[in-house]
C-alpha atoms as an extended CHARMM CRD file, in Angstrom:
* protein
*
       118  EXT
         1         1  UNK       CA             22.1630000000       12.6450000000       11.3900000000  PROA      1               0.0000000000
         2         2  UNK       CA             24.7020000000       11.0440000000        9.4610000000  PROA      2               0.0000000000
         3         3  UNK       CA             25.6610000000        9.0630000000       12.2550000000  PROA      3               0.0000000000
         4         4  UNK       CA             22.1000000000        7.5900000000       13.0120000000  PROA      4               0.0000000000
         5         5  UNK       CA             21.8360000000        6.7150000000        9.4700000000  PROA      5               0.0000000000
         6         6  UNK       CA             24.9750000000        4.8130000000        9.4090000000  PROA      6               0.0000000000
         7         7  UNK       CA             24.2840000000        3.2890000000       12.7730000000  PROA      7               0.0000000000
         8         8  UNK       CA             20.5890000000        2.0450000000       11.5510000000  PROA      8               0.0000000000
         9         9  UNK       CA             22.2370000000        0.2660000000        8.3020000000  PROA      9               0.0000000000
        10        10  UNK       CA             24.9420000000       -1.2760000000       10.1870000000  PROA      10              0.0000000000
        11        11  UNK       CA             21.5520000000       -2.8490000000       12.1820000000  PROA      11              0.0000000000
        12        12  UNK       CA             19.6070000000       -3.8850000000        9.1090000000  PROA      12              0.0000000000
        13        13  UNK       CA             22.8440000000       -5.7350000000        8.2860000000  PROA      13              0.0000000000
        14        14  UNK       CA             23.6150000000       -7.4950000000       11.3680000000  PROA      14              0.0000000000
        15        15  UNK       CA             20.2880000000       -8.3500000000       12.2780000000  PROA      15              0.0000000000
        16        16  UNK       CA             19.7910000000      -11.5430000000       14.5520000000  PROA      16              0.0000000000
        17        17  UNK       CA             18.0860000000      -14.6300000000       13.0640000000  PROA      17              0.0000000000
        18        18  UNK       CA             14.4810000000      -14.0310000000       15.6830000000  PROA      18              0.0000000000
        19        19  UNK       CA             14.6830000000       -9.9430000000       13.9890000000  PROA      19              0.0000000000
        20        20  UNK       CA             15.3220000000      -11.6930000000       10.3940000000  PROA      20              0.0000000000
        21        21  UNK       CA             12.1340000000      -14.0130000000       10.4570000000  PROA      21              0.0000000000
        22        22  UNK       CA             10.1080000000      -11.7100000000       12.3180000000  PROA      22              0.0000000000
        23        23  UNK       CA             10.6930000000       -9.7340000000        9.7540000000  PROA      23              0.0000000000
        24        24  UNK       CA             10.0540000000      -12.0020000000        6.9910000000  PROA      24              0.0000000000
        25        25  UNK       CA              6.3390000000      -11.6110000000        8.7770000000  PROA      25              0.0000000000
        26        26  UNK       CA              5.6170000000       -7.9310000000        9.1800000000  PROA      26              0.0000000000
        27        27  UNK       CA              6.6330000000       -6.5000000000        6.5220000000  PROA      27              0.0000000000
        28        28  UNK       CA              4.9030000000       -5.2520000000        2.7500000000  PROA      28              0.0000000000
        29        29  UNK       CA              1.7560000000       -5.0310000000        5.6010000000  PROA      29              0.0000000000
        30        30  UNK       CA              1.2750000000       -8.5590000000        5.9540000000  PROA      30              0.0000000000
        31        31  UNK       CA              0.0520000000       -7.9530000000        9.0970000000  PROA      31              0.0000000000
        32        32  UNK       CA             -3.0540000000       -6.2170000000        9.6610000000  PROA      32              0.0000000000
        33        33  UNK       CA             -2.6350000000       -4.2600000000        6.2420000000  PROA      33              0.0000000000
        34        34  UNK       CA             -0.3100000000       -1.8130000000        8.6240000000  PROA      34              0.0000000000
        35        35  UNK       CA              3.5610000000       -1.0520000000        7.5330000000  PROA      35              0.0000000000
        36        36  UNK       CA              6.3470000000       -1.4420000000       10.0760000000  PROA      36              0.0000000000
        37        37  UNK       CA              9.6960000000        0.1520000000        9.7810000000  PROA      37              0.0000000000
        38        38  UNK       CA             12.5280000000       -1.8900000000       10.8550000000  PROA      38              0.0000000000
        39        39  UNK       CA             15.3070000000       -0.1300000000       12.7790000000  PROA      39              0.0000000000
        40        40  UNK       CA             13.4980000000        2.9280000000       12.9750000000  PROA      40              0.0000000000
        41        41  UNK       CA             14.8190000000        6.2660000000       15.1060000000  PROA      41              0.0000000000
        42        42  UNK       CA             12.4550000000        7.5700000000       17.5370000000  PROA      42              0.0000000000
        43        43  UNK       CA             13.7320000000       10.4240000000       19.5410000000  PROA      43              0.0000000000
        44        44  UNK       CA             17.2400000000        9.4120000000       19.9980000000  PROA      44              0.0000000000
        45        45  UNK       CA             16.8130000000        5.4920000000       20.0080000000  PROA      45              0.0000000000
        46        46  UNK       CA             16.4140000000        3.1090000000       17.4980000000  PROA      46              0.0000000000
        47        47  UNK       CA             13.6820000000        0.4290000000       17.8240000000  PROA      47              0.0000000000
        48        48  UNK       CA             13.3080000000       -2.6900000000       16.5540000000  PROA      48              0.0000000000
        49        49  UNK       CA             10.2840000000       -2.6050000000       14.2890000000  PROA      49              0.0000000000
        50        50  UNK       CA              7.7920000000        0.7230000000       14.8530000000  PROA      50              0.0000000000
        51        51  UNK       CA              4.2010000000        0.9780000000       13.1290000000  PROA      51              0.0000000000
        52        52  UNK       CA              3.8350000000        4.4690000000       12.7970000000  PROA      52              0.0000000000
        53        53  UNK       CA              0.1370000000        3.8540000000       12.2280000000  PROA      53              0.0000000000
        54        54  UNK       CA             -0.6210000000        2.3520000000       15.6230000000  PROA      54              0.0000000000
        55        55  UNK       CA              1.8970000000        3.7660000000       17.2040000000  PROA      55              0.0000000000
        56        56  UNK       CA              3.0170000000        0.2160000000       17.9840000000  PROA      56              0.0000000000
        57        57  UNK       CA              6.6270000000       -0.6620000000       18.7350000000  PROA      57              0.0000000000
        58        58  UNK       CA              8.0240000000       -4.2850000000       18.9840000000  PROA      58              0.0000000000
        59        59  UNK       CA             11.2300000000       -5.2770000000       20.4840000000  PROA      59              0.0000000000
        60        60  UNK       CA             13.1780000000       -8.0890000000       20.5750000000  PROA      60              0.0000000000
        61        61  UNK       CA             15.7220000000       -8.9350000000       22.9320000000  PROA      61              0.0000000000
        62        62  UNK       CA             18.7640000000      -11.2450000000       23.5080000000  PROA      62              0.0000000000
        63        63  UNK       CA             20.5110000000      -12.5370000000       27.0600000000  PROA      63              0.0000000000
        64        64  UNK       CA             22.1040000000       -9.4690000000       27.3580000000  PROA      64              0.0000000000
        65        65  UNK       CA             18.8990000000       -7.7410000000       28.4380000000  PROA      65              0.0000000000
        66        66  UNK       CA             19.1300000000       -9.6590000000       31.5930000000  PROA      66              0.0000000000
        67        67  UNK       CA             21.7180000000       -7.8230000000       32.6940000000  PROA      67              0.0000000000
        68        68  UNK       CA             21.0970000000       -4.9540000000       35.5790000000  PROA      68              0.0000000000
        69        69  UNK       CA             22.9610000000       -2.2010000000       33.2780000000  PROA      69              0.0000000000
        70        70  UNK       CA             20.3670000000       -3.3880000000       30.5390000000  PROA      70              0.0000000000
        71        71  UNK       CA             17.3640000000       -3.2750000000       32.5320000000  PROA      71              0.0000000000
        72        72  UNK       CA             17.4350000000       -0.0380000000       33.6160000000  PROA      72              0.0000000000
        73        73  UNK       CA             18.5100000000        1.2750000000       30.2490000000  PROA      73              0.0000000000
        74        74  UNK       CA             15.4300000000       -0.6440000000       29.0070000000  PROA      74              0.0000000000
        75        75  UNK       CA             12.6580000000        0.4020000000       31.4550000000  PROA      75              0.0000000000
        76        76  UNK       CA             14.1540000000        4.4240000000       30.9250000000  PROA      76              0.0000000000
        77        77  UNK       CA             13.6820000000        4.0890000000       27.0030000000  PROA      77              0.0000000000
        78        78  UNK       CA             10.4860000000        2.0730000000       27.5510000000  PROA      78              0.0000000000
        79        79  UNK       CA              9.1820000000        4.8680000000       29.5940000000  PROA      79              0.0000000000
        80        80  UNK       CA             10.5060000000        7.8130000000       27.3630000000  PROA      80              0.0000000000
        81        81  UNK       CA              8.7570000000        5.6210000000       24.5990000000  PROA      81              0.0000000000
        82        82  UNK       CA              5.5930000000        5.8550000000       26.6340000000  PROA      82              0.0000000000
        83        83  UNK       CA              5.5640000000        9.2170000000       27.0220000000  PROA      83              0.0000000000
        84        84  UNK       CA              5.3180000000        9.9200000000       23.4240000000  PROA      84              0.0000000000
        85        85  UNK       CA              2.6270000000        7.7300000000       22.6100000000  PROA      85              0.0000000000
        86        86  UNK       CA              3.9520000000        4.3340000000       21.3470000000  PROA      86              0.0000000000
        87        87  UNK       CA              3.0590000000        1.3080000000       22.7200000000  PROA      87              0.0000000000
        88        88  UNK       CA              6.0680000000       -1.1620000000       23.5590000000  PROA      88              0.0000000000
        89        89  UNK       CA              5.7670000000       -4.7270000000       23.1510000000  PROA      89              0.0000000000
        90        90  UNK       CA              8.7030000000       -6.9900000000       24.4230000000  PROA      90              0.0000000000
        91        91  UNK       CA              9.3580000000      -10.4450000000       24.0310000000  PROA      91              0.0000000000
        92        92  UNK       CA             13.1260000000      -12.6570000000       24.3670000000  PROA      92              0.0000000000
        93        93  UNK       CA             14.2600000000      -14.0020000000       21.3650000000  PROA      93              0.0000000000
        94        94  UNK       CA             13.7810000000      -17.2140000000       21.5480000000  PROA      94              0.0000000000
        95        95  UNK       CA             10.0800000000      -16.4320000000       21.8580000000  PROA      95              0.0000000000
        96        96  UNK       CA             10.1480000000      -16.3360000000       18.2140000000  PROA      96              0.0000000000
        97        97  UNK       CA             11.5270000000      -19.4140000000       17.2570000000  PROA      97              0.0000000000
        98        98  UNK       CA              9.5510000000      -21.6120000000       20.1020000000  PROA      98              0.0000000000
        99        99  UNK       CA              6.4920000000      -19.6160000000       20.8390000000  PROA      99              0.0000000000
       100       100  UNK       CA              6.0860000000      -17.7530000000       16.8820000000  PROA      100             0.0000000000
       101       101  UNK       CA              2.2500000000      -18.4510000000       16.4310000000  PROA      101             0.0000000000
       102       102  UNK       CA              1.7200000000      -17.0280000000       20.2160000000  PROA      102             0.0000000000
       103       103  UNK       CA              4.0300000000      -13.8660000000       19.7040000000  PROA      103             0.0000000000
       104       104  UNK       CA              2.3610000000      -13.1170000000       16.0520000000  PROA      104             0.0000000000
       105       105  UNK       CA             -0.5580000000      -13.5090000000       17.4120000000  PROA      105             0.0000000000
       106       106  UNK       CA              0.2270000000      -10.8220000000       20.7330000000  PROA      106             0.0000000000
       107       107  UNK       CA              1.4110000000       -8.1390000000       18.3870000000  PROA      107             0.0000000000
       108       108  UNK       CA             -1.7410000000       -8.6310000000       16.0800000000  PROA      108             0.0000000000
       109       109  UNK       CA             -4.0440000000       -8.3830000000       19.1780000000  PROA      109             0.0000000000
       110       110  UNK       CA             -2.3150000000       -5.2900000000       19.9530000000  PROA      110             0.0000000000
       111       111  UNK       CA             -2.7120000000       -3.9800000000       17.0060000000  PROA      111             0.0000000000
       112       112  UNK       CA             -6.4910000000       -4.4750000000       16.8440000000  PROA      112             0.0000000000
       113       113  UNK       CA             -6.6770000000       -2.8770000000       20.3900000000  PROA      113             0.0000000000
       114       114  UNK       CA             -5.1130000000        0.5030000000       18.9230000000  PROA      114             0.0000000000
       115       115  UNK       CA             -7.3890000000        0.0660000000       16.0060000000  PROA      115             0.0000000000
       116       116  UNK       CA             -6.8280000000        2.0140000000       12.8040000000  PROA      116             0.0000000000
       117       117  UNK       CA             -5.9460000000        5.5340000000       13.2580000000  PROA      117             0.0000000000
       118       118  UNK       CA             -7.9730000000        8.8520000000       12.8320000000  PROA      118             0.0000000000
């Protein structure tokens, strides 16, 4: 436990620029009046940003993701993910610098799919 803990402030630390301004916009529920949690656990990964509310979890990723090793490793968590409920949006980091407008507005759609919960 102690470990995670550790593990998830080392992250909040050493986050990458695209996490840093995306995360200028989602949080204090700018979006959608929902909160997200930045590097939150779920099971025994940590995601980028989760809304608990929605079940709605957004990832960012960097090169390295192109790799084989990563792929795998990211369609198995995806999937495990999946199973328990959340939804997984993806998109590369440099989405958010050249495309922001177009990936704000994906994970707001997304959110209004999932509409509030019960």
């Amino acid at each position: 436990m102690m470990k995670a803990i550790t593990r998830r402030r080392q992250l909040r630390q050493a986050m990458p620029e695209a996490e840093h301004l995306l995360w200028l916009f989602l949080r204090n529920r700018n979006l959608c009046g929902v909160k997200f949690r930045r590097q939150h656990p779920i099971g025994g990964y940590i995601v980028d940003f989760a809304c608990n509310e929605r079940r709605v979890i957004v990832e960012l990723d960097g090169g390295q993701h192109n790799e084989d090793e990563a792929k795998i490793y990211d369609q198995q968590r995806t999937a495990f993910l999946e199973r328990g409920g959340w939804r997984v949006i993806r998109f590369w980091n440099h989405q958010v610098f050249e495309e922001f407008d177009a990936v704000m507005e994906e994970i707001y759609r997304q959110l209004m799919l999932l509409g509030p919960s019960p």
